[in-house]
XYZ file of C-alpha atoms in Angstrom:
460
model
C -8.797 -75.093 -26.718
C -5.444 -76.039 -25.707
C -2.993 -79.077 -27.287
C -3.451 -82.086 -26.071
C -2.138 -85.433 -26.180
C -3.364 -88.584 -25.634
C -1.918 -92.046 -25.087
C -4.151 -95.013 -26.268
C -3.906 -98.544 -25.325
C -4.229 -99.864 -28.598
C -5.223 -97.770 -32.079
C -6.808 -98.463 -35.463
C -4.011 -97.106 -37.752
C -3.672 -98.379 -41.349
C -5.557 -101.190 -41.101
C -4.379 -102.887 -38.398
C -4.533 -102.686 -34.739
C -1.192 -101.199 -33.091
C -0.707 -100.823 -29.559
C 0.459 -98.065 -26.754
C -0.036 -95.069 -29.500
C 0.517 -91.423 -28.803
C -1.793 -88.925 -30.511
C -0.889 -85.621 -30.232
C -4.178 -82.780 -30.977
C -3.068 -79.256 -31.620
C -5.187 -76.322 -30.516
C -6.862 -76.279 -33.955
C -7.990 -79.239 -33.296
C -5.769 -81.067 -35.503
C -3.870 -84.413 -34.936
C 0.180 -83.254 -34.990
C 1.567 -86.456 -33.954
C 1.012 -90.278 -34.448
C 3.193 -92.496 -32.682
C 2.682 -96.367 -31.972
C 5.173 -97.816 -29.953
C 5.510 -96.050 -26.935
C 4.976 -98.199 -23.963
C 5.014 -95.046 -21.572
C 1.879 -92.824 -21.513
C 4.257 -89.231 -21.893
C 3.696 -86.707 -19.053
C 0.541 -85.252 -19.097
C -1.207 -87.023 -21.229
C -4.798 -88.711 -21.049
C -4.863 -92.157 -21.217
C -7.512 -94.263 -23.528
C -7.909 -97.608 -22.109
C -9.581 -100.168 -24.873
C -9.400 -99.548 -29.020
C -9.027 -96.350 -30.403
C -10.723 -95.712 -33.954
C -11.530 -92.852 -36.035
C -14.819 -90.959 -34.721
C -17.631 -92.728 -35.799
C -20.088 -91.397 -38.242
C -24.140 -91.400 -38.079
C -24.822 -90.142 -42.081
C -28.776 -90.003 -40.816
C -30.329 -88.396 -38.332
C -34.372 -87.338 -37.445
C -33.786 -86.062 -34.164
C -36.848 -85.239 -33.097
C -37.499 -89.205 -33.753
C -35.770 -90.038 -30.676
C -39.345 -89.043 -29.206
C -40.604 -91.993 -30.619
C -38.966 -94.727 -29.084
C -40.730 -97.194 -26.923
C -44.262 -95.391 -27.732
C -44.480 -96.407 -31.568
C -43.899 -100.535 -30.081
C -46.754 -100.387 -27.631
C -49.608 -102.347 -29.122
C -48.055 -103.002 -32.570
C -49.382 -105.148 -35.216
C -52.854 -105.713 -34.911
C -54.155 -103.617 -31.705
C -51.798 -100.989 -33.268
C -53.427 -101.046 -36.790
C -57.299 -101.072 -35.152
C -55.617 -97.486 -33.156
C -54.786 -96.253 -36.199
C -57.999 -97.200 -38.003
C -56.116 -99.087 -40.458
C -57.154 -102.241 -41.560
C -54.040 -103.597 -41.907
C -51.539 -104.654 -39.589
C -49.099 -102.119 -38.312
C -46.803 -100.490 -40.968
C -44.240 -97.547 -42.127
C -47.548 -95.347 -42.577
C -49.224 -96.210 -38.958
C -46.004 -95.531 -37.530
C -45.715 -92.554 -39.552
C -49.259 -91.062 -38.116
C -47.735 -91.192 -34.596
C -44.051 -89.688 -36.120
C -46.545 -86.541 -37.048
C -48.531 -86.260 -34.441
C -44.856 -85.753 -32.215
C -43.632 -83.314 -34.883
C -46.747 -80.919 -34.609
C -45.331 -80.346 -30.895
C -42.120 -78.892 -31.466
C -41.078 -75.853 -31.047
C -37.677 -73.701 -31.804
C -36.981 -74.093 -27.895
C -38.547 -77.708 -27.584
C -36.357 -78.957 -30.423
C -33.182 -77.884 -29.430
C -33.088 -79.507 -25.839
C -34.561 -82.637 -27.316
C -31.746 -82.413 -30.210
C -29.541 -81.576 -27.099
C -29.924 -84.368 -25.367
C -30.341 -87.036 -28.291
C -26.747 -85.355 -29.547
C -25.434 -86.187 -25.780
C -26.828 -89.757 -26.425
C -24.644 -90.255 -29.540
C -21.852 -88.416 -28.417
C -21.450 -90.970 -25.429
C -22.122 -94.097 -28.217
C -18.765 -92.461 -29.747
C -20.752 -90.382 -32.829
C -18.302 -87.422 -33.323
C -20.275 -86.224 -36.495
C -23.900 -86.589 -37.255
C -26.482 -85.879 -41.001
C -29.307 -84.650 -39.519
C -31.745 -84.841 -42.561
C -34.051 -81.877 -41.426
C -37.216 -81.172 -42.586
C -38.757 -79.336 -39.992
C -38.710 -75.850 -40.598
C -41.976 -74.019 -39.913
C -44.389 -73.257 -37.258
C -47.523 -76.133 -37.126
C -49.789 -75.110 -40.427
C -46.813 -73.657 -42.571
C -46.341 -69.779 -40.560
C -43.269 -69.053 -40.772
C -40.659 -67.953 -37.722
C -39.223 -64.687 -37.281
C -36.238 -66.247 -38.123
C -37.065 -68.879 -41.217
C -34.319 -70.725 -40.036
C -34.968 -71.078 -36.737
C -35.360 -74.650 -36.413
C -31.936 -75.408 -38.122
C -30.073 -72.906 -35.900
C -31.621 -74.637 -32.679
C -30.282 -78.171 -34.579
C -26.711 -76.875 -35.288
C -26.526 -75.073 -31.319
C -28.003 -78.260 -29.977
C -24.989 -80.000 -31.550
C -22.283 -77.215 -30.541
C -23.389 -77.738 -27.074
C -23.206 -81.956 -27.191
C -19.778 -81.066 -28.362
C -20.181 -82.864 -31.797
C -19.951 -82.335 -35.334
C -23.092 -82.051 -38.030
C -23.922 -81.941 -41.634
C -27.248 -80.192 -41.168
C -28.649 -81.500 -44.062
C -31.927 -78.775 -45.045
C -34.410 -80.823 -46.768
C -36.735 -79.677 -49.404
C -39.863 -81.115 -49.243
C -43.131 -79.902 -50.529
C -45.681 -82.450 -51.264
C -47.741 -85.245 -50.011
C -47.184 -87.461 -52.678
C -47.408 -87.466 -56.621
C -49.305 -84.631 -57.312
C -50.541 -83.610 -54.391
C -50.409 -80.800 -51.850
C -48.728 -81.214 -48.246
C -50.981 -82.265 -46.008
C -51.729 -80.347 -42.745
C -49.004 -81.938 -41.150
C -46.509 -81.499 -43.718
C -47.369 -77.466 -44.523
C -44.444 -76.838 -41.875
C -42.236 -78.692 -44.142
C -42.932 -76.813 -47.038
C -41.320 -73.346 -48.315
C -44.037 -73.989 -51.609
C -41.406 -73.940 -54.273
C -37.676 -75.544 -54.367
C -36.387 -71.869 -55.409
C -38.314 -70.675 -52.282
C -36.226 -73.503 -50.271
C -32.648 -72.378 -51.737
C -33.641 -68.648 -50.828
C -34.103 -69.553 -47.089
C -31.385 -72.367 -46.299
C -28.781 -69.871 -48.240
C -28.964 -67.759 -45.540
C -27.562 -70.442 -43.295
C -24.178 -70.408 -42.049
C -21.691 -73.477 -40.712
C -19.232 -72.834 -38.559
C -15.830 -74.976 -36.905
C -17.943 -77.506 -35.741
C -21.089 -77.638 -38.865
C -21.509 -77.589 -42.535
C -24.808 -76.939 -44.339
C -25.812 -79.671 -46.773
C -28.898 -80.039 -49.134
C -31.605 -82.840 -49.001
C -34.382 -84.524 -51.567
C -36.757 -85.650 -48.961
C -37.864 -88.123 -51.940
C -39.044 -88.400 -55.170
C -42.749 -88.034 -53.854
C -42.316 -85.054 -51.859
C -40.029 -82.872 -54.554
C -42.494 -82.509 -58.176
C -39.858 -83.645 -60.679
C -39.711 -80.296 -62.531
C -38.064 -78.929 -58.801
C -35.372 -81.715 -58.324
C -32.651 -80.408 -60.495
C -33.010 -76.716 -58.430
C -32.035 -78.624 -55.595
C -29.562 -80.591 -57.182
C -27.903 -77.020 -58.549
C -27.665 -75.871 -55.151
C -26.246 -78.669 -53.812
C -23.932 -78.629 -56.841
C -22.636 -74.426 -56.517
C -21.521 -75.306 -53.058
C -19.745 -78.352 -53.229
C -21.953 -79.789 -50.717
C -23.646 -83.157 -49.985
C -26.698 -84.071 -51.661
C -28.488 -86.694 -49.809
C -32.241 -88.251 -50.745
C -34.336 -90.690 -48.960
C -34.998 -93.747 -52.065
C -36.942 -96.505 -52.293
C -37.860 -96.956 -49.045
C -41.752 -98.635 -49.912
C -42.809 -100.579 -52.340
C -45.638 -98.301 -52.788
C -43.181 -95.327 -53.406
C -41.685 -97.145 -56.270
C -45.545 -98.101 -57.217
C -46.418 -94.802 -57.430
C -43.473 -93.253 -59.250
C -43.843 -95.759 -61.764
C -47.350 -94.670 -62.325
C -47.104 -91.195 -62.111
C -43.678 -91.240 -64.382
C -43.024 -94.018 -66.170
C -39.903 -94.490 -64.163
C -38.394 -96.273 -60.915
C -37.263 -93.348 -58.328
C -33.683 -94.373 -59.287
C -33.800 -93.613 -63.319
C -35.879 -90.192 -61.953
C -33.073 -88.685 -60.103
C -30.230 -89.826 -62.393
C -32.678 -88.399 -65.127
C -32.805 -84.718 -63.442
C -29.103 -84.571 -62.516
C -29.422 -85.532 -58.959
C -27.170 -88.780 -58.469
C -23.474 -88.405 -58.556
C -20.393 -89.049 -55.930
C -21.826 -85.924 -53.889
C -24.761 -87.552 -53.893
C -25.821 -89.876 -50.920
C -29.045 -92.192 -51.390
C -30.871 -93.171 -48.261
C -31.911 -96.931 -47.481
C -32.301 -97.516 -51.133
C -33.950 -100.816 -49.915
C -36.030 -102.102 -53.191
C -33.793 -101.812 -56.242
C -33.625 -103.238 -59.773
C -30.746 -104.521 -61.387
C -30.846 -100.989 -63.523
C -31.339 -98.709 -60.574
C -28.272 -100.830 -58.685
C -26.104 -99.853 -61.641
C -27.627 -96.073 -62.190
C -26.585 -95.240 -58.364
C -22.905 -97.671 -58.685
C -22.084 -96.448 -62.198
C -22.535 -92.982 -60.748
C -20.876 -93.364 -57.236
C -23.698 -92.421 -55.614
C -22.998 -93.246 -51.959
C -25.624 -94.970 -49.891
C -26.533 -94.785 -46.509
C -28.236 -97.667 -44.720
C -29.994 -97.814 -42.023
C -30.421 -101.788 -40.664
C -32.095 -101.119 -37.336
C -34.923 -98.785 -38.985
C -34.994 -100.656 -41.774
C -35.989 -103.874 -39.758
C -37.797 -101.785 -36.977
C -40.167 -100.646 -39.698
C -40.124 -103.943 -41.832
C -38.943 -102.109 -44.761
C -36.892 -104.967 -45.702
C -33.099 -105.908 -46.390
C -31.602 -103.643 -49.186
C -28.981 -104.912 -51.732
C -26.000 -103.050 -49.466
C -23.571 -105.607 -50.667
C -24.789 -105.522 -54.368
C -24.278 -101.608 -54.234
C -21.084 -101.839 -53.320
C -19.992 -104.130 -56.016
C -21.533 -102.001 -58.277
C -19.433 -98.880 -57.494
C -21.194 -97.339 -54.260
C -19.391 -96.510 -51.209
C -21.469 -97.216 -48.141
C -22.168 -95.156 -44.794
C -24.223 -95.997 -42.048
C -27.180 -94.191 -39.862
C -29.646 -94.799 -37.430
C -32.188 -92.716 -38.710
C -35.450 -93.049 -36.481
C -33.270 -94.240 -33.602
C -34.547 -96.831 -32.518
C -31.302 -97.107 -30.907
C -28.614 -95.079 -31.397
C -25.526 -97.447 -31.696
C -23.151 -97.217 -35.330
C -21.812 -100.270 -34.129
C -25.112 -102.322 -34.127
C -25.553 -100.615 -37.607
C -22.209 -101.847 -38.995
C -22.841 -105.711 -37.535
C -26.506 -105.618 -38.824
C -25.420 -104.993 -41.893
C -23.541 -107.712 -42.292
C -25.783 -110.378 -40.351
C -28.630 -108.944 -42.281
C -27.072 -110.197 -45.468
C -25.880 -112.991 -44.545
C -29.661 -113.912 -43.373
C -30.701 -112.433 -46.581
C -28.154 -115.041 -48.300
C -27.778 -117.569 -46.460
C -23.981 -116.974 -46.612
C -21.489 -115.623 -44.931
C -18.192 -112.791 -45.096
C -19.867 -110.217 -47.146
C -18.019 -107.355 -45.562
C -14.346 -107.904 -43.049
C -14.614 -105.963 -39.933
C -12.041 -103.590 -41.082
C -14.687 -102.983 -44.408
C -17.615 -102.003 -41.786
C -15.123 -100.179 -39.574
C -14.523 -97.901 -42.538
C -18.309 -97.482 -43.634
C -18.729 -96.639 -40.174
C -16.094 -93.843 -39.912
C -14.170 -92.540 -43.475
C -17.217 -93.367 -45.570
C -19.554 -91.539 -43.336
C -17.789 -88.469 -42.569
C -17.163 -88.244 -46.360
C -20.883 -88.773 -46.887
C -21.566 -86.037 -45.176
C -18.754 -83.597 -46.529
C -16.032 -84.412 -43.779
C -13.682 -86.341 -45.821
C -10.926 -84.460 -46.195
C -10.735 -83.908 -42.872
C -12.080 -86.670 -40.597
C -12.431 -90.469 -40.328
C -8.691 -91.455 -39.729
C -5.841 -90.869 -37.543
C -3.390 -89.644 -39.591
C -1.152 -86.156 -39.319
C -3.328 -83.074 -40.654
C -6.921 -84.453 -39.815
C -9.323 -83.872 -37.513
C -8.734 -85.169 -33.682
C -12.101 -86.948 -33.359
C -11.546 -89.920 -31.995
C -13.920 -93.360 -29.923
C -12.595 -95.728 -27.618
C -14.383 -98.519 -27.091
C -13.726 -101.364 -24.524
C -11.642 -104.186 -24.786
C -12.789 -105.358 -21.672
C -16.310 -105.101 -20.730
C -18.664 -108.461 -20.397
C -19.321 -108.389 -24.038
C -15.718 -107.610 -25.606
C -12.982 -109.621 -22.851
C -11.521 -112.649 -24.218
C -10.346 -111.935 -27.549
C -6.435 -110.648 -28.203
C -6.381 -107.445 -29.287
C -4.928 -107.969 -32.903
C -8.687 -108.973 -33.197
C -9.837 -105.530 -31.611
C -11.641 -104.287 -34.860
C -13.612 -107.699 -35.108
C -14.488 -107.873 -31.007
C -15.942 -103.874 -32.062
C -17.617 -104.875 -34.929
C -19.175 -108.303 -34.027
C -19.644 -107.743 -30.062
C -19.486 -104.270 -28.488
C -22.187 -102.122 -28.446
C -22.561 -98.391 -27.703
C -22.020 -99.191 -23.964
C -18.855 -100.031 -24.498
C -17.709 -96.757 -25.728
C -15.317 -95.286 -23.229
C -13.955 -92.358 -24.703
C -15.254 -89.753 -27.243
C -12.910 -86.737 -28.352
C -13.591 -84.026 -30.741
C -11.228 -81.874 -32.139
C -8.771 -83.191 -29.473
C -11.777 -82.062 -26.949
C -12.754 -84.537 -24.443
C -16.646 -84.800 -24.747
C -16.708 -87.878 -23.071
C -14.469 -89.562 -20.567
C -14.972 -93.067 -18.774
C -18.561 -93.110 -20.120
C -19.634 -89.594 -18.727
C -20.466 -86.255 -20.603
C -18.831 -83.974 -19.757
C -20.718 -81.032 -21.283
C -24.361 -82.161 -20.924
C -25.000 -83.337 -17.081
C -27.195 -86.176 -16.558
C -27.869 -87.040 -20.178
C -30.904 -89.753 -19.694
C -32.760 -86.983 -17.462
C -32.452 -84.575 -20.115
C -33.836 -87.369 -22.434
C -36.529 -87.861 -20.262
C -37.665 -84.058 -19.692
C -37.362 -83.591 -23.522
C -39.486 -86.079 -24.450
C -42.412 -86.201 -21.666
C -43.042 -82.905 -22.562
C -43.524 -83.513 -26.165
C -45.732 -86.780 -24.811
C -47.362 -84.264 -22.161
């Protein structure tokens, strides 16, 4: 790659909104130069047109779920539970049925120009970096591929060629619940022992552009005498930790019953909770489990438009925070794929929660959007600001579209926060590489076709 420098309108630096900035990217990749002020785009440059802020973040990722959208809201509720042959209305577990029955298609090839294409989608809603919480790692009915890690590889080349970042975080996962063997669906999840697990993702390898993390699928799917292998792993490398918690009700049920304990008290009991650590949704707390994961600075990454999509409910984000836990956002099952809705929803979702408002400034969700992310997912030395010496990943988003005119820019971070969407990303950069310019990729052609082809054949 060669240097190159760009001139934005108007840039997030320090805080504050400051307008007619140069940023200068080295050919590492590398911001060199920082300089508000200059009214003149300089010779050569690119010009950003709209608010310039760090790269934005998505700390959770199932790409293959991006196969699910549209088809798991057909018929919900109860025509959708009489489907399912449940006699309930539709829930996290129907919807779950149909999330398996997609994942038993997949292949090494299939996956990676699905993950392709989804990759595209975020790069153009400004995601520079993405946790993709992977669990996928074996043919249908456990056999493995020549290559065991042949799933992950298509993952992290899927991402290379989007021209984005990822934490490819390998999860271990090996039962069906408490006690119980994977189920047919799940045998491709499972290596059959957590050592088993650390002896295949060790042989993966990051690169420039991706970093190998660890994952607890949850406290259901790891037996509790395996946790603290994973943890170890996770520990030896200096790498993120992250662990789906407390998602249902009937999870916590369950662990109660089979343990004694809430999820929560489990992991901080077997070493896995800590500031490497990154809990996922972490929807229905107690007091005691809010302090176990705040006390510990166990990060947390929520997830408000899966979280609502599924009806999982409206977890204590604000409480967490208070209590010691950064916060980083994700959009999980995407449902949509927009860190901007994420960041608002947080906030509106408390405030319906509450019945109050101001829990977070839009500079606050700004940051759990970008420098909390990124270092939830082992990029925080490097990314999530524009300063000398990090990483030149960088969104613009429109100042002037339908949604965000009107407002002066000194209130640029609120109009992104509180208005624009993912549509209104102009500009995406990575590693002072243009991915996407005026709205258009510029390394995947004709992203929504690709999504298309990707998915009807998994629908086929």
């Amino acid at each position: 790659m060669t240097a190159q420098t760009y001139w934005a309108e108007y840039a997030w630096l320090g805080g504050s909104v400051r307008p007619d900035v140069v940023i200068v990217a080295a050919t590492d990749g590398r911001i060199t130069a920082v300089r508000p002020g200059c009214p003149v785009p300089p010779a050569g440059s690119v010009t950003l047109r709209g608010l310039t802020v760090p790269g934005l973040a998505n700390a959770h990722s199932h790409a293959f779920h991006r196969a699910l959208r549209g088809y798991v809201q057909a018929g919900s509720g109860a025509a959708a539970a009489d489907r399912h042959g449940q006699g309930a209305p539709d829930s996290f577990w129907t919807w779950r049925k149909v999330m398996y029955e997609v994942a038993d298609r997949l292949t090494p090839e299939s996956y990676f120009e699905l993950a392709r294409a989804v990759y595209a989608e975020m790069a153009m809603a400004g995601i520079t970096c993405v946790g993709e919480f992977h669990y996928l790692h074996h043919a249908p009915g456990g056999t493995r591929y020549g290559d065991p890690n042949a799933m992950g590889q298509a993952l992290i080349a899927a991402a290379g060629e989007a021209g984005i970042r990822i934490t490819l975080l390998d999860t271990c996962y090996l039962s069906s619940g408490f006690g119980a063997e994977p189920d047919q669906h799940q045998l491709r999840f499972s290596d059959g022992s957590a050592d088993a697990w650390a002896e295949r993702v060790s042989a993966l390898k990051g690169n420039g552009t991706a970093r190998i993390g660890a994952a607890i699928h949850s406290v259901r799917a790891v037996p509790v005498d395996q946790l603290a292998t994973v943890a170890g792993w996770a520990e030896e490398r200096f790498a993120p930790l992250h662990v789906h918690l407390s998602e249902q009700t009937a999870e916590n049920d369950a662990c109660v019953e089979a343990h004694g304990f809430t999820p929560a008290r489990l992991l901080a009991d077997h070493g896995v909770l800590g500031p490497r650590t990154t809990a996922v949704h972490a929807t229905h707390l107690t007091p005691g489990d809010i302090r176990l994961l705040g006390h510990s600075a166990t990060g947390v990454c929520m997830c408000p438009t899966t979280e609502r999509d599924l009806a999982d409910g409206i977890g204590p984000a604000a409480e967490l925070q208070r209590a010691g836990s950064p916060l980083s956002l994700g959009s999980d099952s995407h449902a949509v794929i927009d860190i901007l809705e994420e960041a608002r929803a947080m906030e509106l979702d408390e405030r319906l929660h509450t019945r109050a408002r101001g829990h977070w400034t839009a500079p606050q969700l700004l940051r759990a959007a970008t420098a909390d992310g990124h270092a939830a997912l082992g990029w925080g030395d490097d990314a999530g600001r524009i300063e000398v010496g990090a990483l030149a990943d960088l969104t613009t988003i429109a100042l002037d579209s339908v949604r965000t005119a009107g407002p002066p820019s000194r209130l640029g971070a609120e109009t992104a926060v509180f208005a624009a969407t993912s549509a209104d990303v102009r500009h995406t950069v990575v590693g002072g590489r243009h991915v996407v310019r005026d709205g258009a990729h510029q390394l995947v052609p004709r992203v929504p076709e690709a999504l298309a082809a990707s998915i009807a054949a998994l629908h086929g």
